[in-house]
Structures are given as C-alpha cells and as structure tokens.
Amino acid sequence: MEQKFTSFLLFCLITISICHADPEQLQDFCVANNPSTDTIINGFPCKPASSVVSDDFFFAGLSQEGNTNSRFGSSVTAGNVLSFPGLNTLGLAINRVDVAPGGVNPLHSHPRSSELVFVMKGNLLVGFISSANKFYSKVLGPGETFVIPKGLFHFQYNVGNSTATAITLFNSQLPGVVSTTRISFICVGAPTY
Ligand code: GLV
Ligand code: MN
C-alpha cells in the first residue's frame, strides 16, 4: 500500500514538473558553456562568471532575412539557447520568420512554450487549433501581435503581395518543435503498411 502511494506521489510530481514552464533561475545569469543537442537535464552548465563578456548577451542572428526560396516559401531563423547561449536559464527565446507571398510556415507546435507572433512587415494569416479542435486565426499587419497558447498546432501564411517578416517570442529557452512536415517514423518490427 505504502509502495503504491509512493509511486502515485512520484507520478504526480513528474507530471507537475513536466507541465511547468522553464524553471526560475537562482542567479543573475548562467551563460551556457558549449550548448549542444546531446542529452541534457533542464539546461546547460554555466560558463565561469569570470569569463562572461558582453557579447554573451548579444545575438545578431536575426538581422538578415532568411532564404524563402524553399519548399514552403518560408524560413525560420532560431534564436534559442543553442544559437544564443546567454539565454540559458532565462526562459526566453526569439525567432525570425520570413515568408514569401503565398508561402507558409507550415503547421507545427512547441511542446514547451507559448508563442507571441509580432509582425514587422507584410501581412500574415496566423492560426492555431485548440484541443477542442476549434480553429482560431487572424490576419496581422505590421505592429500587430497574436498569441499561440503552449503546445497548440499553428502556422503563418503570407496573404500579401510582398515578403512578410515576423518576430516570434517564447517563454522557454528551447521551445522544441513538433513538425507535421518533418515526421520520421521509428518502427519496432516490420511495418504493416
Ligand atoms: C513560428 O511559428 C515560430 O515558431 O517561430
Ligand atoms: Mn511556432
């Protein structure tokens, strides 16, 4: 009985911790030391504070338009902890999305973050699907913002005549992407189809 209760308690704790946003930091900063996509537990080790410089808090990666000459006519440039180590433990990330006329940033979700879409130029139809399978959308122009709640599938479609650019903001240092256009199948045993 006691063992069952302990297992139940452990299950609840794990479930609660999975549902949380990035944890609060316990120091001013913790610039990531050589972040990589290898196995990690809740963030990266900190660079020694004595070797942290102003450039660790600077990121120019979003200053150039991405290449929209791609399959979907869109490009996403990611500013997360992997490309911008100063974000480590801060619970923030920022992307740049460029979409050619008629192009789309296809349906995807971020398991660890909500997303704010702020349009800088052009016109984007931004939409998401709720867990009640209801569709919410809006056409945004420059200076307008739409919010995508955490984990919900969403897209941005250029409904204008010129390239559209949006900045997207996240409450996670590594929001993660579940993409409907880049699924790889891991099969156990022979597939039956
Ligand atoms: C846009 O949806 C993004 O994830 O940057
Ligand atoms: Mn997104």
XYZ file of C-alpha atoms in Angstrom, residues 21-23 25 87-93 113 170-174:
17
model
C 7.367 26.441 -17.948
C 11.150 26.798 -17.703
C 12.206 26.950 -14.024
C 16.841 30.948 -12.248
C 19.552 32.662 -22.875
C 20.444 29.670 -20.702
C 18.143 29.512 -17.611
C 16.273 32.734 -18.596
C 13.155 31.041 -20.002
C 13.199 33.089 -23.220
C 13.792 32.566 -26.940
C 6.291 27.145 -24.855
C 8.851 32.221 -26.478
C 8.722 31.631 -22.730
C 11.268 28.832 -22.976
C 14.971 28.866 -23.794
C 14.395 25.829 -26.043
